[in-house]
Amino acid sequence: MSAVTLTVLLAAAVLLGLAVVMSIVLGVANKAFHVPVDLRLEKVSAVLPGANCGACDYVGCGEYAEAVVMKGEVIDKCPVGGTGVARQVGEIMGMTVEEGFPVRPIVHCIATTSQRLKRTAYHGEQTCNAANLVGGIQGCVYGCLGLGDCVVVCDYDAIHMIDGVAVIDYVKCIGCGACVKACPRTIISQVPFKADRILAVQCANKDFGKEVQEVCEVGCTGCKSCARANPELISIVDNLPVIDYKRYDPKASLQVIQDKCRRESMVWIGKPTPRQLELTEGEAMPVRQEAEFKTTVDQTEWRG
Amino acid sequence: MGHLAELLLIGIGAALIHNFVLYYFVGLCPFMGVSKKIDMALGMGLAVTFVIAIASTLSWALTYYVLRPGAPVSTWAWSLVSGGAGEVDLTVLAYLVYIFAIASSVQFVEMYLRKYFPPLYKSFGIYLPLITTNCAILFACLEIMKNVVGVDAVAIWGLDKALMLSVGGGLGFTLAIVIMAGIREELELADTPRPMQGPPIAFIIAGILALAFMGFAGVDTALGKLMLGGS
């Protein structure tokens, strides 16, 4: 054989030898440094929704699964999955779950722009966070500002500004709580939905009577009629009715509470009823426009 | 004295004067990617230093004993197959073999850390596998090769010099990335013009840092004269 052929063969042999040696070393190392991984980890990860929304206070579903399996974290922390997921996780971990309900946000304001009185023109930065620092934008210092900080943070297209007030789309909402954190006036709160539609107080004004009527056409005046109708469920705190959702029984007849309300603060909210769906059935849905590109850095809008 | 001084010169040279990142512009990906927080930058720098030391030891051994013309192993194999004495040059395999050595040593280190230092393994996270494709490490291996292959027999680098270069280079990388992270942490508070925010200003800072490190140029000659007595 010529010298060249031999050199090439030698080179091949060197690489082959190196490969064999390295694979033996790595193979032995793999056995010697083997770390047992809990099989449950994979199962729990598979059961979790995988939305990685962070509502459980972990970075993502994977981290939460790890915490559940390794550190014994409670298994019902996922508001997205609700009881169903908690039960499945419980099966894997050998635990049982008490009955729980999916947690969804409620906007405690229902007044549209025209119903909110004593408003002043505001030309500053168009975010609630900025507007909230300025006094006298509108009469009601508790209510929705309508600039949509909550809309921006929602990753699920589940909250919209309709007539200047935030309205949640409970079909799309997964309960991650991003809007709750975004609202500078803290008028969005998370409550357990025991039924598809529940009764909620949609006002945050802590003033009484005339003071409320001066700034809002629909807000709660603190008249206590609802609390008198069902004192067990409703208590009055700071001139506002507070529904105790722990005692909330979706099967009880609660319509009387709403009927007693002289304003428009006691509202049924939740997924649309069959009747509502029927009414809007024939209507054409607007075609949703997808943005051509997204920027993650700049969230301010240009309004020249 | 002479040998020790030479080692010191190689170390200082690799760390400061011919800094891998700021002089040769290798290893820029982690330099830009992992330089947002000082503790993470420090972790990345130390991981690189660790891996670079292991990889360069391996690649020096492979170059010295197998690849270079006249290496003991290849000479022996040559005499075995051709039946006569002679030299064979396998340096064409250098890149392949180095990448091979780097990748498998990173794998090995990863498994070792996972078993015995789980917190360290967790804090390295994705960066350890990423080091596999870090050009600073391949660069160190190639620099060592330059001083083992194609030089006079007396000037061939031993393992000590190879290690000095790689550890010095690794520490220089750590220094550069930590300085960068320190500046970028402060920069978070600065009122940077919007189009310059993020990567653009980071690249400009890297350029200014590189300029600053150019100030070390020539220090090695002066140091060499001082320590080796005017050579």
Coordinates of C-alpha atoms in Angstrom, one line a residue, chain B residues 49-196:
Chain B
T49 CA -12.3 28.3 33.0
F50 CA -13.0 24.9 34.3
V51 CA -13.9 23.3 31.0
I52 CA -11.1 25.1 29.1
A53 CA -8.5 23.6 31.6
I54 CA -9.8 20.1 31.1
A55 CA -10.2 20.4 27.3
S56 CA -6.8 21.9 26.8
T57 CA -5.1 19.2 28.9
L58 CA -6.8 16.6 26.8
S59 CA -6.1 18.3 23.5
W60 CA -2.5 19.0 24.4
A61 CA -2.0 15.3 25.2
L62 CA -3.6 14.3 22.0
T63 CA -1.5 16.7 20.0
Y64 CA 1.7 15.8 21.7
Y65 CA 1.4 12.1 21.7
V66 CA -0.7 11.4 18.6
L67 CA -1.2 14.2 16.1
R68 CA 2.1 16.0 15.7
P69 CA 4.7 14.7 13.3
G70 CA 7.0 12.4 15.2
A71 CA 4.6 11.8 18.0
P72 CA 5.3 8.6 19.9
V73 CA 1.9 6.9 19.3
S74 CA 1.7 7.7 15.5
T75 CA 5.4 6.8 15.0
W76 CA 4.8 3.4 16.7
A77 CA 1.6 2.8 14.7
W78 CA 3.4 3.8 11.5
S79 CA 6.2 1.3 12.1
L80 CA 3.6 -1.3 12.8
V81 CA 1.7 -0.9 9.5
S82 CA 4.5 0.1 7.1
G83 CA 7.2 -2.0 8.7
G84 CA 9.7 0.8 8.5
A85 CA 10.7 3.9 10.5
G86 CA 9.2 7.2 9.5
E87 CA 7.1 10.1 10.7
V88 CA 3.5 10.6 10.0
D89 CA 1.6 14.0 10.2
L90 CA -1.9 13.7 11.5
T91 CA -2.4 17.4 12.3
V92 CA -5.2 17.6 9.7
L93 CA -7.3 15.9 12.3
A94 CA -6.8 18.7 14.8
Y95 CA -10.2 20.4 14.6
L96 CA -12.1 17.2 14.6
V97 CA -10.2 15.8 17.5
Y98 CA -10.4 19.0 19.6
I99 CA -14.1 19.4 19.1
F100 CA -14.5 15.8 20.0
A101 CA -12.4 16.2 23.2
I102 CA -14.2 19.4 24.2
A103 CA -17.7 17.9 23.7
S104 CA -17.0 14.8 25.6
S105 CA -15.2 16.5 28.4
V106 CA -18.2 18.9 28.7
Q107 CA -20.5 15.9 28.9
F108 CA -18.3 14.3 31.5
V109 CA -18.2 17.4 33.6
E110 CA -21.9 17.8 33.3
M111 CA -22.6 14.3 34.6
Y112 CA -20.0 14.7 37.4
L113 CA -21.6 18.0 38.6
R114 CA -25.1 16.6 38.4
K115 CA -24.1 13.8 40.7
Y116 CA -21.9 15.5 43.2
F117 CA -22.7 19.2 43.0
P118 CA -26.5 19.5 42.2
P119 CA -26.7 23.2 43.2
L120 CA -23.8 24.1 41.0
Y121 CA -25.3 22.0 38.2
K122 CA -28.6 23.8 38.6
S123 CA -27.0 27.3 38.6
F124 CA -25.1 26.5 35.4
G125 CA -28.3 25.2 33.8
I126 CA -28.2 25.6 30.1
Y127 CA -24.7 27.3 30.0
L128 CA -22.7 24.2 30.6
P129 CA -23.9 22.4 27.4
L130 CA -23.6 25.7 25.6
I131 CA -19.9 25.8 26.4
T132 CA -19.4 22.9 24.0
T133 CA -19.8 25.3 21.2
N134 CA -17.9 28.1 22.8
C135 CA -15.2 29.2 20.4
A136 CA -12.9 30.5 23.2
I137 CA -12.2 26.9 24.1
L138 CA -11.4 25.7 20.6
F139 CA -9.3 28.8 20.2
A140 CA -7.2 27.9 23.3
C141 CA -6.7 24.4 21.9
L142 CA -5.6 25.8 18.6
E143 CA -3.2 28.3 20.2
I144 CA -1.6 25.4 22.1
M145 CA -1.4 23.4 18.8
K146 CA 0.6 26.3 17.3
N147 CA 3.2 25.9 19.9
V148 CA 3.4 22.1 19.7
V149 CA 3.2 21.4 16.0
G150 CA 5.8 22.9 13.5
V151 CA 8.2 24.4 16.1
D152 CA 11.7 23.4 17.1
A153 CA 12.0 20.5 19.4
V154 CA 13.3 22.6 22.2
A155 CA 10.4 25.2 21.8
I156 CA 7.6 22.6 22.0
W157 CA 5.3 23.5 24.9
G158 CA 4.9 21.2 27.8
L159 CA 1.6 20.6 29.6
D160 CA 2.5 23.3 32.1
K161 CA 2.6 26.0 29.5
A162 CA -0.5 24.7 27.8
L163 CA -2.4 24.7 31.1
M164 CA -1.1 28.2 31.9
L165 CA -2.3 29.6 28.6
S166 CA -5.8 28.0 29.0
V167 CA -6.3 28.9 32.6
G168 CA -5.0 32.4 32.1
G169 CA -7.3 32.7 29.1
G170 CA -10.2 31.4 31.1
L171 CA -9.6 33.8 33.9
G172 CA -9.2 36.6 31.4
F173 CA -12.6 35.7 30.0
T174 CA -14.1 35.7 33.5
L175 CA -12.6 39.1 34.1
A176 CA -13.9 40.5 30.9
I177 CA -17.4 39.1 31.3
V178 CA -17.7 40.2 34.9
I179 CA -16.6 43.8 34.0
M180 CA -19.1 43.7 31.2
A181 CA -21.9 42.5 33.5
G182 CA -21.0 45.2 36.1
I183 CA -21.3 47.9 33.5
R184 CA -24.5 46.5 32.1
E185 CA -26.1 46.3 35.6
E186 CA -25.3 50.0 36.1
L187 CA -26.6 50.6 32.6
E188 CA -30.1 49.4 33.6
L189 CA -30.5 52.6 35.5
A190 CA -29.1 54.8 32.8
D191 CA -31.3 56.8 30.5
T192 CA -30.2 55.1 27.2
P193 CA -31.9 56.4 24.1
R194 CA -34.5 54.0 23.0
P195 CA -32.9 52.8 19.7
M196 CA -29.6 52.1 21.6

